[in-house]
mmCIF file of C-alpha atoms in Angstrom:
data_model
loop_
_atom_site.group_PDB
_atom_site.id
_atom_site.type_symbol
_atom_site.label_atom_id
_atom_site.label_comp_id
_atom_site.label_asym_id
_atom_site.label_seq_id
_atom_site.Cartn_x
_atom_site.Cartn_y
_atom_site.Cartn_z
ATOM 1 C CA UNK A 567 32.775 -18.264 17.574
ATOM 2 C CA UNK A 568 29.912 -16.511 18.767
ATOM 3 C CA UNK A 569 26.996 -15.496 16.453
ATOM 4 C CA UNK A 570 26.377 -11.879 15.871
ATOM 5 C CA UNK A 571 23.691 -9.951 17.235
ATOM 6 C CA UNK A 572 20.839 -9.345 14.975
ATOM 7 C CA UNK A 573 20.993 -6.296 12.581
ATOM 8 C CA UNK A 574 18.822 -3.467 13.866
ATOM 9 C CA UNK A 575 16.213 -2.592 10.967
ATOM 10 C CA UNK A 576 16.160 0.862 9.566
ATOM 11 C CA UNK A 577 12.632 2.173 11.707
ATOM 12 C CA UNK A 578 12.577 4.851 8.503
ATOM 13 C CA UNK A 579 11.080 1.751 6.605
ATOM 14 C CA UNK A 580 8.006 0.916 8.698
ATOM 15 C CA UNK A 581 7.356 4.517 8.834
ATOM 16 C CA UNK A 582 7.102 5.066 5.130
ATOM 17 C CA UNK A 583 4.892 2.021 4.860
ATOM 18 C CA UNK A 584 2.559 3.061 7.809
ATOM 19 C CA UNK A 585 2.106 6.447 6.929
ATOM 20 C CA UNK A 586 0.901 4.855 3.376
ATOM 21 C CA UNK A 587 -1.430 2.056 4.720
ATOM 22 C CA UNK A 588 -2.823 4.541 7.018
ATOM 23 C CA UNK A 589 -3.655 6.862 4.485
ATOM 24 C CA UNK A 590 -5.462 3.538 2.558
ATOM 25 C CA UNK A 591 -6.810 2.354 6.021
ATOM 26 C CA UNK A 592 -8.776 5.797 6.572
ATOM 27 C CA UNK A 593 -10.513 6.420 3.084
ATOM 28 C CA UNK A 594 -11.645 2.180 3.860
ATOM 29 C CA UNK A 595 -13.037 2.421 7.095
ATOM 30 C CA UNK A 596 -14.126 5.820 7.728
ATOM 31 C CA UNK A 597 -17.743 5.227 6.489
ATOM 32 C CA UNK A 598 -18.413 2.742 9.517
ATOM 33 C CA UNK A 599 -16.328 5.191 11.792
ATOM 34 C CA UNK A 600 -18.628 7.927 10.883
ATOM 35 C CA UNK A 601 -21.782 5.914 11.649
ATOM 36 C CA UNK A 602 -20.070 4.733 14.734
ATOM 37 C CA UNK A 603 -19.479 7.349 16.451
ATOM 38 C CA UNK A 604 -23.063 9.136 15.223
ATOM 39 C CA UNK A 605 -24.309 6.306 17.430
ATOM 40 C CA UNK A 606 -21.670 6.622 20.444
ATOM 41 C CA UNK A 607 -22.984 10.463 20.668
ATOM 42 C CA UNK A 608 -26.493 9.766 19.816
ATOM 43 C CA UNK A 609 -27.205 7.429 23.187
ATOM 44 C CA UNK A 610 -25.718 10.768 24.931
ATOM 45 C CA UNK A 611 -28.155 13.095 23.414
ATOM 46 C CA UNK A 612 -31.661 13.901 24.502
ATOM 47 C CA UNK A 613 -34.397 13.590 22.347
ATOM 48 C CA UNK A 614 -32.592 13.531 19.420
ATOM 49 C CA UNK A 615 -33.209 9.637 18.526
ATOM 50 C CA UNK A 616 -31.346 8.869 14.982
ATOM 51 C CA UNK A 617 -33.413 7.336 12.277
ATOM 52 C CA UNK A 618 -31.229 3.948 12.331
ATOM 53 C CA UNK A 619 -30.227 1.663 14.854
ATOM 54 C CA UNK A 620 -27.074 -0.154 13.623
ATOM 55 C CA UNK A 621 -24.431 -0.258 10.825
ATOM 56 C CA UNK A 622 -26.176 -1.388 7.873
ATOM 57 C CA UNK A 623 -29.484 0.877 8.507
ATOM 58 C CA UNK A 624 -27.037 3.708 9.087
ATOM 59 C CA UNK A 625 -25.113 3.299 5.939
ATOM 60 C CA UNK A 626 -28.435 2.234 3.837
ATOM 61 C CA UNK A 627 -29.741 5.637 5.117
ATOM 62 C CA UNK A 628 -27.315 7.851 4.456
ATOM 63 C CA UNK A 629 -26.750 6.950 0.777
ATOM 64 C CA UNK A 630 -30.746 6.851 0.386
ATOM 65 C CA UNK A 631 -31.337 10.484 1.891
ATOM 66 C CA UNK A 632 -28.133 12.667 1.116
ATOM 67 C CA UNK A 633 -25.804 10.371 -1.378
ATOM 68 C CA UNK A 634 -22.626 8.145 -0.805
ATOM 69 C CA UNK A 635 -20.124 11.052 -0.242
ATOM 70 C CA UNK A 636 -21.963 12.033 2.639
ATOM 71 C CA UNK A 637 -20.417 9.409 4.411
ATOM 72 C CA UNK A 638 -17.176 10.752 4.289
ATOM 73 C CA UNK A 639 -17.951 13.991 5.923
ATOM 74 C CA UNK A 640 -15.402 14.765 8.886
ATOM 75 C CA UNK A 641 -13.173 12.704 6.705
ATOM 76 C CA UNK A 642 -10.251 15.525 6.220
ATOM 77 C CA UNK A 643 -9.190 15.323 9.848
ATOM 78 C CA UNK A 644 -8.705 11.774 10.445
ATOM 79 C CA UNK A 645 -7.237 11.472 7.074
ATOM 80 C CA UNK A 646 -4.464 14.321 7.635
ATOM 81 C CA UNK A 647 -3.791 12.816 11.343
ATOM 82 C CA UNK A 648 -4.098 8.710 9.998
ATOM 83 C CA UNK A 649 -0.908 9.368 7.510
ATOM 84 C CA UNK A 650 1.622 10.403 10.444
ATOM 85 C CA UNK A 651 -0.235 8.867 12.991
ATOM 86 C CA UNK A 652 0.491 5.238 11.326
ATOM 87 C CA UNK A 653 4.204 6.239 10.188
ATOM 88 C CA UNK A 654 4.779 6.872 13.952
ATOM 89 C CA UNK A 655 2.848 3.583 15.234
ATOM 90 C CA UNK A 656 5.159 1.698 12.632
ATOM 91 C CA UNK A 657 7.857 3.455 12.556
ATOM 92 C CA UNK A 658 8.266 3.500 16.910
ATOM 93 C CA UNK A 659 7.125 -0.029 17.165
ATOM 94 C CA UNK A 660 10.098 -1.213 15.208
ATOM 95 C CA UNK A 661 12.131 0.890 17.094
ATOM 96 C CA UNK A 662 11.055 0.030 20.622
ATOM 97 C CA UNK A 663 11.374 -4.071 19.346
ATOM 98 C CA UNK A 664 15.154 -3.729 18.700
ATOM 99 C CA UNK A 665 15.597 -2.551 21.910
ATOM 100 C CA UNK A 666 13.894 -5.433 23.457
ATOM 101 C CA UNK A 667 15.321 -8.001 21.788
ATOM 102 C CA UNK A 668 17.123 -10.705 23.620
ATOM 103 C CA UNK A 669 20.843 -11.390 21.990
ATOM 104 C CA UNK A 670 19.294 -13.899 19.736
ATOM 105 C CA UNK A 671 16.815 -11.324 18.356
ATOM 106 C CA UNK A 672 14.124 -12.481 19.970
ATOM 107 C CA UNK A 673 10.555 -11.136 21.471
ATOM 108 C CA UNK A 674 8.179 -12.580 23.673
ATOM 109 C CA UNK A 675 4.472 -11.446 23.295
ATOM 110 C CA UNK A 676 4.961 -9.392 26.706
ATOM 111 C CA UNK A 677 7.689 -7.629 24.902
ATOM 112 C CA UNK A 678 5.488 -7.378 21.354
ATOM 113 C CA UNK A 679 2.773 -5.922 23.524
ATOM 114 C CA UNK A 680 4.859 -3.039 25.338
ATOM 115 C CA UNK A 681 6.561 -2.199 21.995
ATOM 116 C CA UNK A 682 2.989 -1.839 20.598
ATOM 117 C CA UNK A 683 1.866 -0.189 23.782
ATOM 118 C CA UNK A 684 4.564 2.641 23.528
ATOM 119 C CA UNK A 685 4.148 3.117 20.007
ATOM 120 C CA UNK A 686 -0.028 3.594 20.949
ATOM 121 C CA UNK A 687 0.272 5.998 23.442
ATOM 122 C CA UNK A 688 2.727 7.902 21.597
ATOM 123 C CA UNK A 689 0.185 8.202 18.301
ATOM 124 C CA UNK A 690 -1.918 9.068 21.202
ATOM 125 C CA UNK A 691 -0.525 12.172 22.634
ATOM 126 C CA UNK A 692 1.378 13.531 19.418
ATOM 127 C CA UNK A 693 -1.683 12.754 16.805
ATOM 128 C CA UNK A 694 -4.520 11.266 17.567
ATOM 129 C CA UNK A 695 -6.151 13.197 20.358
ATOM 130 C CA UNK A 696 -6.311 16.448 18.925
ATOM 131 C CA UNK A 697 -8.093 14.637 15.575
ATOM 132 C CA UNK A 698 -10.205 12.489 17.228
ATOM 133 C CA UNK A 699 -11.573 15.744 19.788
ATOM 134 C CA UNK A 700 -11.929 17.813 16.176
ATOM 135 C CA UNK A 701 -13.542 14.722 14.309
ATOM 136 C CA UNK A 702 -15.804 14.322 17.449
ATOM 137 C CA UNK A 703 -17.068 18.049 17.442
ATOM 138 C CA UNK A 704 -17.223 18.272 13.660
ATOM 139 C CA UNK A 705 -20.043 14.923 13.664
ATOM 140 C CA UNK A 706 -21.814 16.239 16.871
ATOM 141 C CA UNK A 707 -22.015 20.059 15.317
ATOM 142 C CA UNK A 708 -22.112 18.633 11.849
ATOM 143 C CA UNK A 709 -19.744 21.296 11.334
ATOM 144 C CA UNK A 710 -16.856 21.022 8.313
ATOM 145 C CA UNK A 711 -12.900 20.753 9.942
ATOM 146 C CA UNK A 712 -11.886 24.074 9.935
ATOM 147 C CA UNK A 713 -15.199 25.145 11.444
ATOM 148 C CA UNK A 714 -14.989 23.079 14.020
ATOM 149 C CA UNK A 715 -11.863 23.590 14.659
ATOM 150 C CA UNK A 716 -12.655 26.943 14.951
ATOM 151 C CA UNK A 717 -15.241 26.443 17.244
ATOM 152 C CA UNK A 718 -13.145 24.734 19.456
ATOM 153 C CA UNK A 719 -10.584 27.348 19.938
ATOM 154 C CA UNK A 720 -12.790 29.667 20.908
ATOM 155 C CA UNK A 721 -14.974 28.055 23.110
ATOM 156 C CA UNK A 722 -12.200 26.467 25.178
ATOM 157 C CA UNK A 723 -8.878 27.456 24.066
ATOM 158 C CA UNK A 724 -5.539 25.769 22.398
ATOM 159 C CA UNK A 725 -6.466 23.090 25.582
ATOM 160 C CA UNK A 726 -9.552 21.925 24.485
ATOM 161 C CA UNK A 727 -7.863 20.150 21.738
ATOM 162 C CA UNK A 728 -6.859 17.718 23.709
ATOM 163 C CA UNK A 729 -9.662 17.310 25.413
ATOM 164 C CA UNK A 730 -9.968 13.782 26.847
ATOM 165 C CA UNK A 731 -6.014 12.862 25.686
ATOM 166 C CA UNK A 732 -5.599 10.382 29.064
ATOM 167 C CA UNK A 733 -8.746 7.955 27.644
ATOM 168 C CA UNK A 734 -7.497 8.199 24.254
ATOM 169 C CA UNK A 735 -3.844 7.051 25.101
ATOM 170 C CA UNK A 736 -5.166 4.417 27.054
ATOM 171 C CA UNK A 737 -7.255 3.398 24.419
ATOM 172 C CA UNK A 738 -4.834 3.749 21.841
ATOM 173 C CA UNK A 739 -1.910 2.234 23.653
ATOM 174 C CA UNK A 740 -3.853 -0.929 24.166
ATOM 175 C CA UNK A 741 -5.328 -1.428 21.064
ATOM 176 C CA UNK A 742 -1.697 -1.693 19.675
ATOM 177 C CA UNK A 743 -0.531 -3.325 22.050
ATOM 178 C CA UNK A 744 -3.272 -5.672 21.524
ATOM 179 C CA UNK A 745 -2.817 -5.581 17.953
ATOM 180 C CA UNK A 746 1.108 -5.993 17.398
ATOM 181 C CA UNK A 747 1.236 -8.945 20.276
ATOM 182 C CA UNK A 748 -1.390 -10.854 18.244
ATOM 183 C CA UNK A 749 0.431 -9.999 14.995
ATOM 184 C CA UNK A 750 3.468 -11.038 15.750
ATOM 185 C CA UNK A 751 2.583 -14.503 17.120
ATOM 186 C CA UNK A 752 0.077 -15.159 14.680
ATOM 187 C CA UNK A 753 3.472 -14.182 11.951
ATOM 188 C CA UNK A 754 5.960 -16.156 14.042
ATOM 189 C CA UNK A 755 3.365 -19.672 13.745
ATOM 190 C CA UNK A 756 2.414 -19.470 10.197
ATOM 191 C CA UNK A 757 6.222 -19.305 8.912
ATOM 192 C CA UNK A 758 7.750 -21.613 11.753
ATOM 193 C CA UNK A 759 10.158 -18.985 13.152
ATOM 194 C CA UNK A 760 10.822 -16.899 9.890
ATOM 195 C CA UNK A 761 11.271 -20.223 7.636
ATOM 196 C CA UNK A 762 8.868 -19.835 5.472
ATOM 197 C CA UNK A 763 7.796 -16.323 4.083
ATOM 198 C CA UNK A 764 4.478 -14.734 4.968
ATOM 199 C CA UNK A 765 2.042 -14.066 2.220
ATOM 200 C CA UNK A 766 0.068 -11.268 1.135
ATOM 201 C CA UNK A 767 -2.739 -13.273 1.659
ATOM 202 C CA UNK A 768 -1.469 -14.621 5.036
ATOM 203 C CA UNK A 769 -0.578 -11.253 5.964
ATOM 204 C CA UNK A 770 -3.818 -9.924 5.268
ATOM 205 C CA UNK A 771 -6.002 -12.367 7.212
ATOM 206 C CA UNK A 772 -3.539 -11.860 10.123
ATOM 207 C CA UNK A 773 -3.801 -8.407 9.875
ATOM 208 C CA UNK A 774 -7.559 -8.993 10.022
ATOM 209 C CA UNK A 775 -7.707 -11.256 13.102
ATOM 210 C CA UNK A 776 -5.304 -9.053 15.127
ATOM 211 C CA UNK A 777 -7.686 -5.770 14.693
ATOM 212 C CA UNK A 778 -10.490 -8.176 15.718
ATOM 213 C CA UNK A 779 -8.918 -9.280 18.722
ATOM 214 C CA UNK A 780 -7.764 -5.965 19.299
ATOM 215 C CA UNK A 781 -11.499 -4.568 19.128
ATOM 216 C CA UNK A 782 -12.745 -7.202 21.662
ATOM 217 C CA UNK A 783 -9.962 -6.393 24.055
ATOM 218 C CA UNK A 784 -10.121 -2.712 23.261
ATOM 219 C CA UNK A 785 -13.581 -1.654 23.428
ATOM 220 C CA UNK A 786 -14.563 -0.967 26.374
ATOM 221 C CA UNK A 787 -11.867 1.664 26.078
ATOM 222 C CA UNK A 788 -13.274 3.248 23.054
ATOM 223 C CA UNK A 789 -17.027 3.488 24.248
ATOM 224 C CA UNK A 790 -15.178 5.560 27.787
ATOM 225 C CA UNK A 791 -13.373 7.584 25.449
ATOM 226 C CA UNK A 792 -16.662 8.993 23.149
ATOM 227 C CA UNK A 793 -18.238 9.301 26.291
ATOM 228 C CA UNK A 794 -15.643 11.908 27.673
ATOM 229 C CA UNK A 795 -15.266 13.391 24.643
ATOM 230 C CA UNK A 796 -19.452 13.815 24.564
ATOM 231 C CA UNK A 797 -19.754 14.894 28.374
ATOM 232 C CA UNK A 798 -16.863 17.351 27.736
ATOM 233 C CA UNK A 799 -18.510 18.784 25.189
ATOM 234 C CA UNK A 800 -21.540 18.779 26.674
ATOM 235 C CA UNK A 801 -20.902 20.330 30.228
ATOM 236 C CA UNK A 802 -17.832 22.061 29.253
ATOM 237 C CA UNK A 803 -15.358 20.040 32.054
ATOM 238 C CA UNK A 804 -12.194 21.029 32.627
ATOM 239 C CA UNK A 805 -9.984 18.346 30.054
ATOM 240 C CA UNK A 806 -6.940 17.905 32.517
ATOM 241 C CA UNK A 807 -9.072 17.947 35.352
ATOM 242 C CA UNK A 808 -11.734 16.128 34.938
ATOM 243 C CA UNK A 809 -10.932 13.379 31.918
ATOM 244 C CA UNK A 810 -10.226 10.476 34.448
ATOM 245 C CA UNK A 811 -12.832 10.948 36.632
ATOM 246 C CA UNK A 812 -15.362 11.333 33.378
ATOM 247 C CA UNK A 813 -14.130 7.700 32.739
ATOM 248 C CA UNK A 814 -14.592 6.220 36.152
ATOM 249 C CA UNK A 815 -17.809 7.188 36.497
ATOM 250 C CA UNK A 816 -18.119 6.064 32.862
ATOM 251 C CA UNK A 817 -17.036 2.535 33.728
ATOM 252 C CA UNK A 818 -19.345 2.667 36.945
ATOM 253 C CA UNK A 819 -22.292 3.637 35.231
ATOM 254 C CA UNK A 820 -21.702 1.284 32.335
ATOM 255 C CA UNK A 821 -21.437 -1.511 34.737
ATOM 256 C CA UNK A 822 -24.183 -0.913 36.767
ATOM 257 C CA UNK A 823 -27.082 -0.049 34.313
ATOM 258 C CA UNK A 824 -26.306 -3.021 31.719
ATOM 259 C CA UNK A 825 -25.532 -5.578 33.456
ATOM 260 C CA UNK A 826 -21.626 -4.792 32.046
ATOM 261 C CA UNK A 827 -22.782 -5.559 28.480
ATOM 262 C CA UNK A 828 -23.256 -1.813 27.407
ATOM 263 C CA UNK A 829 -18.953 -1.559 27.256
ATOM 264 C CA UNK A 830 -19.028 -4.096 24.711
ATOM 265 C CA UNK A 831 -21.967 -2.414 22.426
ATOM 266 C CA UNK A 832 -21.489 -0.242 19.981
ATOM 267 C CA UNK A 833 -23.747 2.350 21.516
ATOM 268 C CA UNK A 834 -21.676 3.485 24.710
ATOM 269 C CA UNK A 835 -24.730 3.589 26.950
#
């Protein structure tokens, strides 16, 4: 007799728990976001020089000069987009996997990497680039969410929301892809094939390596995408237009002035 073919999982399931972790995930890491991208704007600004330099002296100084919750200002956006935006990353990762499976259920990391690659550049276009244009303007204008949402709509229009949507899908599709490929193998090794069951402690350190592996694959990516989001906003290019161009000469310029170091910095230069 031949076996069965594997039970498709219920994608409903991943969603639920993504849309949960992501609401976690963005009240965790939103501090060092913040301070991020203050940094990824500030090396695009003239004579405007921040009083830090890095992480720590960033979060030491805001705390010192206008208290803790200051950090989470711009916070509202990314929160309200992080909730769906995980639930679909989840949610059409598991779906896109059951449709590559092999009739013994099987992926191989090329596979793991286009389901996580869809399931990116879908967050992409549906969620995150309208957030991450808002959460951009709202840090650069230090401006509250609606205000700068505001702003945005009447400076350039329902469009200008999604300014800079091509760099952020291909940022966001690789990061996952990135992410779920280095997941997956790193859960397929630790239980031999599904033989063993995967810890919450084992699940937590791989979750952990695969968003640092992710980051060092996926950052030249993100310091391209601040910088079209910052010489958008700055010059007032046309999004559609101009967004791939912005991150060609991006690349060039990177390349060429830091000896291709500056796409791996945190300051985009």
């Amino acid at each position: 007799m031949t076996a069965a073919p594997p039970k498709k999982k219920n994608p409903w399931t991943p969603m639920a728990a993504g849309c949960i972790a992501g609401g976690i995930e963005a009240m965790a890491v939103w501090p060092m976001e913040f301070i991020k991208t203050q940094l990824q704007l500030q090396s695009k600004a003239k004579g405007a020089a921040l009083p830090y330099n890095g992480m720590i002296s960033g979060l030491s100084y805001y705390v010192r000069t206008t208290g803790f919750f200051s950090l989470y200002r711009g916070l509202a956006p990314t929160l309200l987009g992080s909730i769906p935006k995980a639930g679909i990353r989840f949610g059409l990762n598991a779906f896109i996997k059951d449709n590559l499976r092999d009739k013994d259920g099987k992926l191989t990391p090329g596979k793991n990497f286009v389901a996580g690659l869809g399931a990116g550049v879908s967050e992409a276009l549906i969620i995150v680039a309208p957030v991450e244009t808002v959460k951009t303007k709202c840090i650069e204008l230090n401006k509250p969410f609606v205000s700068g949402f505001k702003h945005i709509l009447a400076t350039d229009g329902v469009g200008g929301v999604y300014q800079g949507a091509a760099a952020t899908a291909l940022k966001q599709g690789s990061n996952q892809g990135l992410r779920f490929m280095w997941f997956n193998e790193y859960k397929r090794i630790v239980t031999n094939n599904g033989e063993k069951k995967l810890t919450p402690l084992m699940g937590l350190f791989g979750g952990m390596s695969a968003g640092c592996f992710s980051t060092l694959g996926n950052n030249p990516f993100d310091v391209v995408k601040v910088s079209v989001f910052k010489n958008l906003c700055l010059h007032n290019f046309h999004p559609l237009k101009t967004t791939l161009a912005r991150m060609w000469y991006t690349v060039v310029t990177s390349y060429r002035k830091c000896d291709r170091v500056s796409l791996y910095l945190l300051l985009g230069k």
